[in-house]
Every structure is written in structure tokens, then in C-alpha cells.
Coordinates of N, CA and C in Angstrom, one line a residue:
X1 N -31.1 -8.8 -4.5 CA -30.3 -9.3 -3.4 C -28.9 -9.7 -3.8
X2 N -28.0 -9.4 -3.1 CA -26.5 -9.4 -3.6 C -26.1 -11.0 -2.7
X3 N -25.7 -12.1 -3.7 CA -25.5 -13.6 -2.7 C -24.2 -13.8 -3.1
X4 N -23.5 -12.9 -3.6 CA -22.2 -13.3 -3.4 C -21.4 -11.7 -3.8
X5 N -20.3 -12.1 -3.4 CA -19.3 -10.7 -3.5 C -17.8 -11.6 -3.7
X6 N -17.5 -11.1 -4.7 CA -15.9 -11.5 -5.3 C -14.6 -9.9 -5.0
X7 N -13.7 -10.0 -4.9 CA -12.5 -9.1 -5.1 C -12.1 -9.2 -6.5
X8 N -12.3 -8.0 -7.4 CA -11.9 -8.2 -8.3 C -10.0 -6.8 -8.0
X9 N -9.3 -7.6 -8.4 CA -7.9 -6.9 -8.5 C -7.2 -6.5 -9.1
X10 N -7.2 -5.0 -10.0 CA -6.9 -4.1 -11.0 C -5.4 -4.2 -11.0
X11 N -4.0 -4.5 -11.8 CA -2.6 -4.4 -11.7 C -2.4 -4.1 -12.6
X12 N -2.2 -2.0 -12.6 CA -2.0 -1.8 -13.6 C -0.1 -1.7 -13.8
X13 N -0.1 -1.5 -15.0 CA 1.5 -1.7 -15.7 C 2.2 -0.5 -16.2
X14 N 1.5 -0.6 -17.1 CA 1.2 0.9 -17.8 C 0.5 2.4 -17.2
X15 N 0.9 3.6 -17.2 CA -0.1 4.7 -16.9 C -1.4 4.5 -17.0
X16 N -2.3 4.7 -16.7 CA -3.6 4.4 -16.5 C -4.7 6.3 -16.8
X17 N -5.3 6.5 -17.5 CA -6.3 7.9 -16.9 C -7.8 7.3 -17.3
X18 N -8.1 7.5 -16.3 CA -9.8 7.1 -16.2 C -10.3 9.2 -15.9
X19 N -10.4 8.8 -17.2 CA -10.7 10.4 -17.3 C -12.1 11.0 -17.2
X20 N -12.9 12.2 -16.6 CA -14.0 12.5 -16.8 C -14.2 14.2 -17.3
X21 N -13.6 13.8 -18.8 CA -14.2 14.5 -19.6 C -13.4 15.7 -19.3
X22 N -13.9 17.0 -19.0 CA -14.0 18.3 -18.4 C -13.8 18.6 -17.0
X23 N -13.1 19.0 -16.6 CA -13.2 19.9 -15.0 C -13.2 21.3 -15.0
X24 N -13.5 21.9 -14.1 CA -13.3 23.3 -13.5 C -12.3 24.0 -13.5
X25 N -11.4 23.1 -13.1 CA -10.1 24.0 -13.1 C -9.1 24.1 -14.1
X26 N -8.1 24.5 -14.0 CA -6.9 25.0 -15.1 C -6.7 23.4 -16.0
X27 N -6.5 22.0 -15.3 CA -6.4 20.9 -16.2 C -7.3 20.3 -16.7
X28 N -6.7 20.0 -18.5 CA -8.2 19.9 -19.4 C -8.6 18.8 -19.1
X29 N -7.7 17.2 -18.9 CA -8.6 16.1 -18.6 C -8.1 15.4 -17.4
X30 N -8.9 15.8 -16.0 CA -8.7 15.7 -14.9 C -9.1 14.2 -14.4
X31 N -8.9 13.2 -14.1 CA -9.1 11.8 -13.9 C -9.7 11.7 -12.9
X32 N -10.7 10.6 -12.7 CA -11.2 10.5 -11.9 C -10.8 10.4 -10.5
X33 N -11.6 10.9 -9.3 CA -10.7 10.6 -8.0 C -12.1 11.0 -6.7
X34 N -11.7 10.0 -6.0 CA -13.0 10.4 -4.8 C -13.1 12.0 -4.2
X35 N -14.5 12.2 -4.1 CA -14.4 13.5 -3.9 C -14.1 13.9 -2.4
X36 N -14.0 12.8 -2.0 CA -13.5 13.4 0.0 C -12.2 13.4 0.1
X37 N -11.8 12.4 -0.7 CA -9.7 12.0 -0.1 C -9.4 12.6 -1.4
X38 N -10.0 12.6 -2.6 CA -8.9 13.3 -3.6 C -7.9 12.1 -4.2
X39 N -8.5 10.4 -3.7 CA -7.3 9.8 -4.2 C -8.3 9.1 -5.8
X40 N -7.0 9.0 -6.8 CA -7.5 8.0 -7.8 C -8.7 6.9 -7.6
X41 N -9.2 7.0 -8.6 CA -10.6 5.9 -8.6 C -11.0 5.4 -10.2
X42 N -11.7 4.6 -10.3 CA -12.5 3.8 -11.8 C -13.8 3.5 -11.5
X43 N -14.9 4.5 -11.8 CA -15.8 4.5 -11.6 C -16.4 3.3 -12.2
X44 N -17.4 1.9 -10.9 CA -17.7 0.5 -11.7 C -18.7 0.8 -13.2
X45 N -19.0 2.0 -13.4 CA -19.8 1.8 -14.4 C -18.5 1.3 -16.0
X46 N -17.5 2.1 -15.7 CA -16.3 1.9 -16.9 C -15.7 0.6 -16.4
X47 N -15.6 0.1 -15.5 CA -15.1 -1.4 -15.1 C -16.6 -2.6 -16.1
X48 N -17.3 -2.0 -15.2 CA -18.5 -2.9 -16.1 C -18.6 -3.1 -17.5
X49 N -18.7 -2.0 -18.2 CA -18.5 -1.7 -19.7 C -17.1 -2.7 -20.2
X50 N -16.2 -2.3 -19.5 CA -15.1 -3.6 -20.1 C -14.9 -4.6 -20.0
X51 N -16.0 -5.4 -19.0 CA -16.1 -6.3 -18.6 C -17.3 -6.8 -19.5
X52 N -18.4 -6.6 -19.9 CA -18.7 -6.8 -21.0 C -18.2 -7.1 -22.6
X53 N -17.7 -5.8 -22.8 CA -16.9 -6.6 -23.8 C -16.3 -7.4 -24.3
X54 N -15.3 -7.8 -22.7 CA -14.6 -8.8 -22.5 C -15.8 -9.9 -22.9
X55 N -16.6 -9.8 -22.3 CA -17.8 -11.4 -22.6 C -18.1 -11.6 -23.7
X56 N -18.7 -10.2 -24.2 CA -18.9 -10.6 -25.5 C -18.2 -11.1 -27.1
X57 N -17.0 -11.2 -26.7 CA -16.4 -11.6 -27.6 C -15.4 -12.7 -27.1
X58 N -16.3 -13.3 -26.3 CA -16.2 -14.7 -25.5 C -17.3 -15.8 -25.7
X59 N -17.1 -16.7 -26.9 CA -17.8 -17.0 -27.4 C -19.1 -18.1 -26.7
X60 N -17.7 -18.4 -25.3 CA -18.5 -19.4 -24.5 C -19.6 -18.4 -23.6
X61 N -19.3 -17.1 -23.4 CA -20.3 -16.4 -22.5 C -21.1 -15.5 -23.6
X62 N -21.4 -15.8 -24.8 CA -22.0 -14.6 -25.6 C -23.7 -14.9 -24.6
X63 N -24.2 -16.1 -25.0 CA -25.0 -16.5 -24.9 C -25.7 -15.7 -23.3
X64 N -24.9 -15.7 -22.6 CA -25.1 -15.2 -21.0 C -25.3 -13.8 -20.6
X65 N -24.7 -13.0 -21.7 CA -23.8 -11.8 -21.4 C -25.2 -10.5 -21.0
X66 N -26.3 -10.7 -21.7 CA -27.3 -10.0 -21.4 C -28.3 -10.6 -19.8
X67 N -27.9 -11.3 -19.7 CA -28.1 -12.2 -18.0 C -27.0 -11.8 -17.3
X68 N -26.2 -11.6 -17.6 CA -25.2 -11.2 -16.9 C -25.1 -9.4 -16.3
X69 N -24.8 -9.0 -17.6 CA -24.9 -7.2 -17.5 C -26.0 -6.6 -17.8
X70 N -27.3 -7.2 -18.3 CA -28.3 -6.5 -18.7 C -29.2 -6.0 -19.7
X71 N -29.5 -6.2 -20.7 CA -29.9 -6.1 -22.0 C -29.5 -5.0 -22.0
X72 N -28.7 -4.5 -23.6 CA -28.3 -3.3 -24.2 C -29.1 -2.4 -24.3
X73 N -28.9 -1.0 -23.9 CA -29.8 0.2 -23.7 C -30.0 0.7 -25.1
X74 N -29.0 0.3 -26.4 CA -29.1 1.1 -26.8 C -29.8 0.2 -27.8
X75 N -30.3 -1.0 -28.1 CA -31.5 -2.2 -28.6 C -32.6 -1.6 -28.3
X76 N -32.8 -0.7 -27.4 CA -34.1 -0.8 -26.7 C -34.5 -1.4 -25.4
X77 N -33.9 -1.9 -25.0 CA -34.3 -3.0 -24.2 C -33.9 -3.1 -23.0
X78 N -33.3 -2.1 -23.0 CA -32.4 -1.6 -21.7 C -33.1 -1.6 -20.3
X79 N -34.8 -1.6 -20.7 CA -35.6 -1.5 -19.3 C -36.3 -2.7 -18.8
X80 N -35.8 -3.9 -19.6 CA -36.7 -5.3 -19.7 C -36.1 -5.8 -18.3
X81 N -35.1 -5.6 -17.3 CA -34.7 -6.5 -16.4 C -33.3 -6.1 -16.3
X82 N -32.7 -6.1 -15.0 CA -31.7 -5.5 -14.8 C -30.4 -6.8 -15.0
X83 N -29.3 -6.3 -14.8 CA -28.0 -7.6 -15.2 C -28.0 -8.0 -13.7
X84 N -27.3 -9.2 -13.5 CA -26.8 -9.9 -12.5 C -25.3 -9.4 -11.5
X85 N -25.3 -8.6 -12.7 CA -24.0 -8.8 -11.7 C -23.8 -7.0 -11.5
X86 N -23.3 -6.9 -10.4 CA -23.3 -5.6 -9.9 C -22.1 -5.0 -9.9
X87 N -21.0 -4.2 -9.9 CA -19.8 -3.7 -10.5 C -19.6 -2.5 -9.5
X88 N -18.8 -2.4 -8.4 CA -18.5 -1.2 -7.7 C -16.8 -0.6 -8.3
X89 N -17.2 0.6 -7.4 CA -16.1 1.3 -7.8 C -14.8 0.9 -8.0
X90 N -13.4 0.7 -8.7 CA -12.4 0.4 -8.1 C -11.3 1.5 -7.6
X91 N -10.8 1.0 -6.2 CA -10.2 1.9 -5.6 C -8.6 1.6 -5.4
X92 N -8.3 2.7 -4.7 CA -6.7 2.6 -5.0 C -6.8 1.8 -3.6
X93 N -5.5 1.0 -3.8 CA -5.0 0.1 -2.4 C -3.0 0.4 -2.3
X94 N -2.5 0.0 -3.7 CA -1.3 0.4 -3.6 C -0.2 1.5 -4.3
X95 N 0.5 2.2 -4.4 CA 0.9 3.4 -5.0 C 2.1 3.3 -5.1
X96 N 2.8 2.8 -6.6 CA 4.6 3.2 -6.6 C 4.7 4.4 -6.5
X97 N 5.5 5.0 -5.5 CA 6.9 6.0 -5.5 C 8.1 6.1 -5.6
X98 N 8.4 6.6 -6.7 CA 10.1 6.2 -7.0 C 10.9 6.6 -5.2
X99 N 11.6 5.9 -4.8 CA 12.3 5.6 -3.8 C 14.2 6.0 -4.4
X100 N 14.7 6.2 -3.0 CA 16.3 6.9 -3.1 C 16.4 5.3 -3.3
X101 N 16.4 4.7 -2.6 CA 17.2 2.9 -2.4 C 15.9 2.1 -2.8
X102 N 16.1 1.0 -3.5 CA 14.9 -0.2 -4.3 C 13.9 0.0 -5.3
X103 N 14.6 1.3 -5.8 CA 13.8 1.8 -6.9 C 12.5 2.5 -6.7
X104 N 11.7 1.6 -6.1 CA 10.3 2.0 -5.8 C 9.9 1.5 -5.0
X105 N 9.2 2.1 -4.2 CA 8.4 1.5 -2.9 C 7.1 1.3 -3.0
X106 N 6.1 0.4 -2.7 CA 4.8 0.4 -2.5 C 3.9 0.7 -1.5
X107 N 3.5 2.2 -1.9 CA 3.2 2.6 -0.5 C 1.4 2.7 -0.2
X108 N 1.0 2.5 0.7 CA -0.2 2.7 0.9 C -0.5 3.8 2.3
X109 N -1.8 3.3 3.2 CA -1.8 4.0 4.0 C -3.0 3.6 5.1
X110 N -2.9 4.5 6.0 CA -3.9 3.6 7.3 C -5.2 3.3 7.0
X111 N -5.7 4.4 6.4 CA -7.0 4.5 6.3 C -7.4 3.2 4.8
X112 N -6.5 3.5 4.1 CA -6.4 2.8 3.1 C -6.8 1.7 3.3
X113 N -5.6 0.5 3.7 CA -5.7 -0.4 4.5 C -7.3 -0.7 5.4
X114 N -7.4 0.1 6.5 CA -8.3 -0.5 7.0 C -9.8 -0.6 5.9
X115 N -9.8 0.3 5.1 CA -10.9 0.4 4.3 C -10.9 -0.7 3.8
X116 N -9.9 -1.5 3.3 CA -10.0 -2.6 2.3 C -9.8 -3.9 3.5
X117 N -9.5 -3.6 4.4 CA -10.1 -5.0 5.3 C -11.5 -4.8 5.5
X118 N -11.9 -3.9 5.5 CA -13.8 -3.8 6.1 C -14.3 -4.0 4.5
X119 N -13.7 -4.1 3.5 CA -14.4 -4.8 2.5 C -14.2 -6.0 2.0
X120 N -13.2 -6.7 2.6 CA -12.5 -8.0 2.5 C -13.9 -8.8 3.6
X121 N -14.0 -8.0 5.2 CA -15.0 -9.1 5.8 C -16.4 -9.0 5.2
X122 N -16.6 -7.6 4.9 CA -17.5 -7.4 4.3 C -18.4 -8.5 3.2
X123 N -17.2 -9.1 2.4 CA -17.4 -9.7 1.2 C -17.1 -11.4 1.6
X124 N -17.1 -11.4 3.0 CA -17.1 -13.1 3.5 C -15.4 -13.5 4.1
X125 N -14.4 -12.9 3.9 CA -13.5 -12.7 4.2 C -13.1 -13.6 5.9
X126 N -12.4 -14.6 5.6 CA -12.8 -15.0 7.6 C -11.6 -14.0 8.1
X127 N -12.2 -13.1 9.4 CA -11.3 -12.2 9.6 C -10.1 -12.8 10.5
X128 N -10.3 -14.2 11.0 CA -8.7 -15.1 11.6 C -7.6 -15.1 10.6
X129 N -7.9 -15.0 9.4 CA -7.4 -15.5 8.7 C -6.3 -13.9 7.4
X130 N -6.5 -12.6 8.5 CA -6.3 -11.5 8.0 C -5.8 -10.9 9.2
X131 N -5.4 -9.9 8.3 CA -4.1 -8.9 9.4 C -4.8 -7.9 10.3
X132 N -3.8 -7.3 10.9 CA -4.1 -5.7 11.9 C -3.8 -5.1 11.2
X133 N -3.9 -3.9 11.0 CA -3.8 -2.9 10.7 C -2.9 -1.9 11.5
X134 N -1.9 -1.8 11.6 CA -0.8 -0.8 13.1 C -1.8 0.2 13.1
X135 N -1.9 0.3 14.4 CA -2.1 1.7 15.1 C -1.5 3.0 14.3
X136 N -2.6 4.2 14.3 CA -1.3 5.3 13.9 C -1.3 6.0 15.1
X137 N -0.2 6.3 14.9 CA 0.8 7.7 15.9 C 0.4 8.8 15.4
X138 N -0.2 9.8 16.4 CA -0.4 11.0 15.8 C 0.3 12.1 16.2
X139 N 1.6 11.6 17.5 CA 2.8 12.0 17.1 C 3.7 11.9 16.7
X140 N 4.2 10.9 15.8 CA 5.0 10.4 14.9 C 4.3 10.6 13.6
X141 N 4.0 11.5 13.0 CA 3.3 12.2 12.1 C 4.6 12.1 10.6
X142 N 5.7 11.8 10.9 CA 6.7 12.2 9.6 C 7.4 10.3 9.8
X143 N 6.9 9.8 10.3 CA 7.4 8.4 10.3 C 6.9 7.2 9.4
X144 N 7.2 6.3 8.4 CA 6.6 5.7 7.8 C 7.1 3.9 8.2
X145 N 5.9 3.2 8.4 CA 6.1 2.2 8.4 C 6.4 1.4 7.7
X146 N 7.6 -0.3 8.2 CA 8.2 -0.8 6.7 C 8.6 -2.0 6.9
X147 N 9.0 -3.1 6.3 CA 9.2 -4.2 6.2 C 10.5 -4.6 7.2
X148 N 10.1 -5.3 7.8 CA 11.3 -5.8 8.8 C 12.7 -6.0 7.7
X149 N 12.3 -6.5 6.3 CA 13.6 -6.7 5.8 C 13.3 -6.2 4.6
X150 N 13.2 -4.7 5.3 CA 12.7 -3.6 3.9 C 13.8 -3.1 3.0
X151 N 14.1 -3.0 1.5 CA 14.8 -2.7 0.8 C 14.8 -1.0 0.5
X152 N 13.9 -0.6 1.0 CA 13.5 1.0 0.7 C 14.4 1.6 2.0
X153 N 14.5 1.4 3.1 CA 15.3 1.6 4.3 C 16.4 1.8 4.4
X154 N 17.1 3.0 5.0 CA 18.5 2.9 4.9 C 18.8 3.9 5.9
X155 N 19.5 3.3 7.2 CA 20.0 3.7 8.1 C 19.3 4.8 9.1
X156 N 17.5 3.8 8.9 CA 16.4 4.0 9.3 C 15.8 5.6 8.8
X157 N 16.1 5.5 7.6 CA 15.1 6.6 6.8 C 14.9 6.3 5.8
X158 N 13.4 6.7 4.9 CA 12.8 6.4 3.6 C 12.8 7.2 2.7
X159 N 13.5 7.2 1.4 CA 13.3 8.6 0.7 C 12.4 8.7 -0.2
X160 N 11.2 9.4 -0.5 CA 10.5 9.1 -1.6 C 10.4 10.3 -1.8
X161 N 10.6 10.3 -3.9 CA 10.9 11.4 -4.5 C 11.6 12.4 -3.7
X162 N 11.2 13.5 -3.1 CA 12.2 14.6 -2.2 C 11.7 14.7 -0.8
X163 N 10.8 13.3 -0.1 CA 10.6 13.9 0.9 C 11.4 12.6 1.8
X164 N 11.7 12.9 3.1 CA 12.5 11.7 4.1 C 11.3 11.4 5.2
X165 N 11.3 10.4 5.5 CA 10.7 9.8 6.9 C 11.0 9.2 7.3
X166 N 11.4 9.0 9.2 CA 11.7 7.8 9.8 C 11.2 6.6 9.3
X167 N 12.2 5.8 9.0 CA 11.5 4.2 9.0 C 11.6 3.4 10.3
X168 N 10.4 2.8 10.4 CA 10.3 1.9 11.9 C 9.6 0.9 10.8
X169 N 10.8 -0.4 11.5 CA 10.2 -1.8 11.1 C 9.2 -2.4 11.6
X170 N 8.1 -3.0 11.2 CA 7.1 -3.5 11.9 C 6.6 -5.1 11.4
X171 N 6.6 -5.7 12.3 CA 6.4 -6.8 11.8 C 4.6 -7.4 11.4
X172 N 3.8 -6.0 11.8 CA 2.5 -6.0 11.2 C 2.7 -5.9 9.5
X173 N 3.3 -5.1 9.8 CA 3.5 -4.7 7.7 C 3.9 -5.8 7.1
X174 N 4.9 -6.9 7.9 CA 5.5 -7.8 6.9 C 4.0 -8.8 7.1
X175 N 3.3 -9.0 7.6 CA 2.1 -9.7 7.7 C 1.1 -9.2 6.3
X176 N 0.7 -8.1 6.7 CA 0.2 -7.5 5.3 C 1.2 -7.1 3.7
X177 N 2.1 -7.4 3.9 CA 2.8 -7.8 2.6 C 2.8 -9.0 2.3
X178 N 2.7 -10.0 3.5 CA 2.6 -11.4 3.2 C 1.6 -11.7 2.3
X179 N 0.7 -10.8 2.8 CA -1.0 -11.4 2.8 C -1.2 -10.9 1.1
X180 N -1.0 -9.9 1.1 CA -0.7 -9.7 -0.2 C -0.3 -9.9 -1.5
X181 N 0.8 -10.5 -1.3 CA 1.7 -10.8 -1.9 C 1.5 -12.3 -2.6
X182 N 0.3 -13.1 -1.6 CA 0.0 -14.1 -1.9 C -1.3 -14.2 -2.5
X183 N -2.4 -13.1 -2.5 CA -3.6 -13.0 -2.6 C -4.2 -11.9 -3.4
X184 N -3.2 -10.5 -3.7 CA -3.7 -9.6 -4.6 C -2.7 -10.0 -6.3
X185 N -1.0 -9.9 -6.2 CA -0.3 -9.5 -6.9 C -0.9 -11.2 -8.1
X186 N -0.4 -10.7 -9.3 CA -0.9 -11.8 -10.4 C 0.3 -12.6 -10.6
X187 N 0.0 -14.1 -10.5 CA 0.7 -15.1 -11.2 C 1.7 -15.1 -12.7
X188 N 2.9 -13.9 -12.6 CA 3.4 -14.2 -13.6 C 4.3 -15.0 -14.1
X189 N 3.7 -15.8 -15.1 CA 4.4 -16.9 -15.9 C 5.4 -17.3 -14.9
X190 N 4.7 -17.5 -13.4 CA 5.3 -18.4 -12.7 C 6.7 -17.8 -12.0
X191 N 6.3 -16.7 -12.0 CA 7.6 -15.7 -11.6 C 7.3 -15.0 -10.3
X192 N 7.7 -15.1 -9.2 CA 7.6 -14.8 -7.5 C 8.4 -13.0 -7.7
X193 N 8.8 -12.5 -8.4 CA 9.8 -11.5 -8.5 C 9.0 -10.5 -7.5
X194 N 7.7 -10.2 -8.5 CA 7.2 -8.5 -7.9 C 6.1 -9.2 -6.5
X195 N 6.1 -10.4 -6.4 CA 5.6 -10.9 -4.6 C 6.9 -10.5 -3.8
X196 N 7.8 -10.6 -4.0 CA 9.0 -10.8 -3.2 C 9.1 -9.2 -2.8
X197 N 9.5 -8.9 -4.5 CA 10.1 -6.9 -4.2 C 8.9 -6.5 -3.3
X198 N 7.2 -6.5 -3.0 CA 6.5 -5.9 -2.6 C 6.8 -6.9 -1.1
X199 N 7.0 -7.5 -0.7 CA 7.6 -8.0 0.9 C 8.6 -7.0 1.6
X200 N 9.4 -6.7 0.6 CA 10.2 -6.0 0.7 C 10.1 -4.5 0.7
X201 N 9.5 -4.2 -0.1 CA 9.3 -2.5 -0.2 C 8.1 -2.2 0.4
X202 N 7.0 -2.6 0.9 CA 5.9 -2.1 1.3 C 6.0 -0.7 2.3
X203 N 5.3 0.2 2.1 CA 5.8 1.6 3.1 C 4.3 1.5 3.4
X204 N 3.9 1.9 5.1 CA 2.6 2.4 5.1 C 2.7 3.9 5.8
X205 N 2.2 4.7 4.7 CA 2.3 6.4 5.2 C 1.3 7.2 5.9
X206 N 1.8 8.2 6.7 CA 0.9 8.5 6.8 C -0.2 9.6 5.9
X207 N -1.6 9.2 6.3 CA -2.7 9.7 5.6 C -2.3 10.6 4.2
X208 N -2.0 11.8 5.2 CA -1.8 12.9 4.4 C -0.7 12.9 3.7
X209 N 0.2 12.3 3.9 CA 1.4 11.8 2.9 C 1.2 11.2 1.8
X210 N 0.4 10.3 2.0 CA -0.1 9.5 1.0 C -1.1 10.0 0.5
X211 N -2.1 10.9 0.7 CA -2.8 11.7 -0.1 C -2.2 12.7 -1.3
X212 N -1.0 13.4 -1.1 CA 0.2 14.4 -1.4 C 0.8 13.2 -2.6
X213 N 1.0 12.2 -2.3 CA 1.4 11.3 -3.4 C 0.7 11.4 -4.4
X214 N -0.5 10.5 -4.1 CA -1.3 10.2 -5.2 C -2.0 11.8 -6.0
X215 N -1.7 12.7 -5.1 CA -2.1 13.6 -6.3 C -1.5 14.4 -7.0
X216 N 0.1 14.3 -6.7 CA 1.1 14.9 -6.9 C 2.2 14.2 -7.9
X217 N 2.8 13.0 -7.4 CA 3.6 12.1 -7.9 C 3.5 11.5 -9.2

């Protein structure tokens, strides 16, 4: 029985390949990626694994670490009782695209979005205390949503890499940048910089735009 559920929040820095080995087609080490949307993923079993390690060479949690993750499979012992803690997949939420104006934009996407609010209530989350999600337009198909005092915006169009979209300001998005900004992005050494730029640059694309990104960009 699962009695609690935490957010754990991946900020990578560096290039990242969570690779699996072999694929089918023409590229030799093709990274992992969900097989419906085709977007980036870190399967929890390799989150787990490093998260172990992390313990075990943590001298305060050595002691715990097989109560924790599970006695080592490869002791033997692998079938004595399962670990405590349970480790899901991690998924994409946000995506730099180099941008004509602010360098980069942080773009995500509808589906995106709502997916990770249905795991935020999911996980105990009080939903008064969380955003909407904008409606999409399914005739405004080439339009990207953006920060009321968006730096990516310019004379209401977004350029990412070679493609343009309407920009319409919305004051839902600056809610979900807020929310963000204050509750995913990491405390650095006390520095507000990359909360701020992401208030600022947040784009939300559509679907299939943002699918074209992440597999392309």
C-alpha cells in the first residue's frame, strides 16, 4: 500500500541521454521516450538505481538502505521482501528552445501540463491551491501561449529555432509560471535569476509542436 507520494524534480543542466541500449532504426543509441507521445522519459527503475547509491554512500542511511530499496539481487537476497519505496517514471514537464528574443524559452504543452496537475492531486496536492490549465483552441492551431510580461514575444510573435507562432498573452500561464517558479525550479545559492527568466519566458505549445520539439530540437 502506497501512504505517501512525494514530487521528486529532475533540473537537468547538462545534456542528459537515458539511453536504451539498441533500436531498430538507423540511430545507434536511441534514448528513452514514451511510446505513445514519443516525448523524452527516465525510466524509475534508473532513477531508483541512483537513488540508491546516493544512500549508500550516505553513511547516516547505510543502515536503512536495504529497507528502503530492497535487499541486493545480486547477494542473493533479492527475493526476501520488497523495498519501501516505490520509484515511477520521470517525465518531461519543461523543454528549452533556443528562441529569436531571450535566448530560450521554456516551453511545454497542454497535455503536458494537465498530466502533471492530475499527478500533483493525485499525490495530495490541494487542488485550491493550483492552476487551470487554458483551454486549447483547435482553431488557433499555430498560436502559442505566453507570459503577460513575456521576454520571448515580440510584436506578438514567438520564434523558436525556424518556426513563428502567434503570441497571445495569458494571464493563466503567468499563474503557472508563478506556481512554478516557486515550487519546481531549485534554490540556487540564493539566486531568484532562472525563477524570474522562467516567469518570463514560459511558452505553452501546441501538442504537436511541442512533440516536433522534443524530438527534433
Amino acid at each position: 500500500m502506497i501512504t505517501k507520494t512525494d514530487m521528486l524534480y529532475l533540473y537537468v543542466e547538462t545534456p542528459l541521454h537515458a539511453g536504451v541500449g539498441s533500436g531498430l532504426s538507423s540511430i545507434d543509441l536511441p534514448i528513452q521516450r514514451e511510446r505513445a507521445t514519443q516525448y523524452p522519459m527516465i525510466q524509475g527503475s534508473g532513477i531508483k538505481g541512483k537513488l540508491r547509491s546516493i544512500a549508500e554512500d550516505d553513511a547516516n542511511l547505510k543502515s536503512l538502505v536495504d529497507i528502503i530499496f530492497g535487499p541486493p539481487a545480486e547477494a542473493g537476497k533479492g527475493s526476501e521482501h520488497a523495498g519501501a519505496l516505490a520509484v515511477g517514471d520521470a517525465r518531461i514537464l519543461l523543454f528549452p528552445v533556443r528562441s529569436l528574443n531571450g535566448v530560450f524559452a521554456s516551453t511545454t504543452s497542454y497535455d503536458v501540463l494537465e498530466r502533471f496537475k492530475r499527478d500533483l492531486l493525485r499525490g495530495g496536492t490541494d487542488n485550491s491551491n493550483l492552476w487551470n490549465v487554458p483551454p486549447y483552441n483547435d482553431d488557433k492551431k499555430d498560436t502559442a501561449l505566453v507570459t503577460m510580461t513575456s521576454e520571448v514575444a515580440v510584436n506578438n510573435k514567438v520564434v523558436l529555432e525556424e518556426f513563428s507562432f502567434d503570441a497571445q498573452a495569458d494571464q493563466q500561464v503567468n499563474d503557472i509560471a508563478d506556481w512554478l517558479a516557486r515550487n519546481v525550479l531549485p534554490n540556487l545559492n540564493g539566486s531568484t535569476y532562472w525563477a524570474d527568466k522562467l516567469t518570463n519566458s514560459l511558452v505553452i505549445l501546441p501538442k504537436d509542436d511541442f512533440r516536433d520539439f522534443v524530438l527534433y530540437a
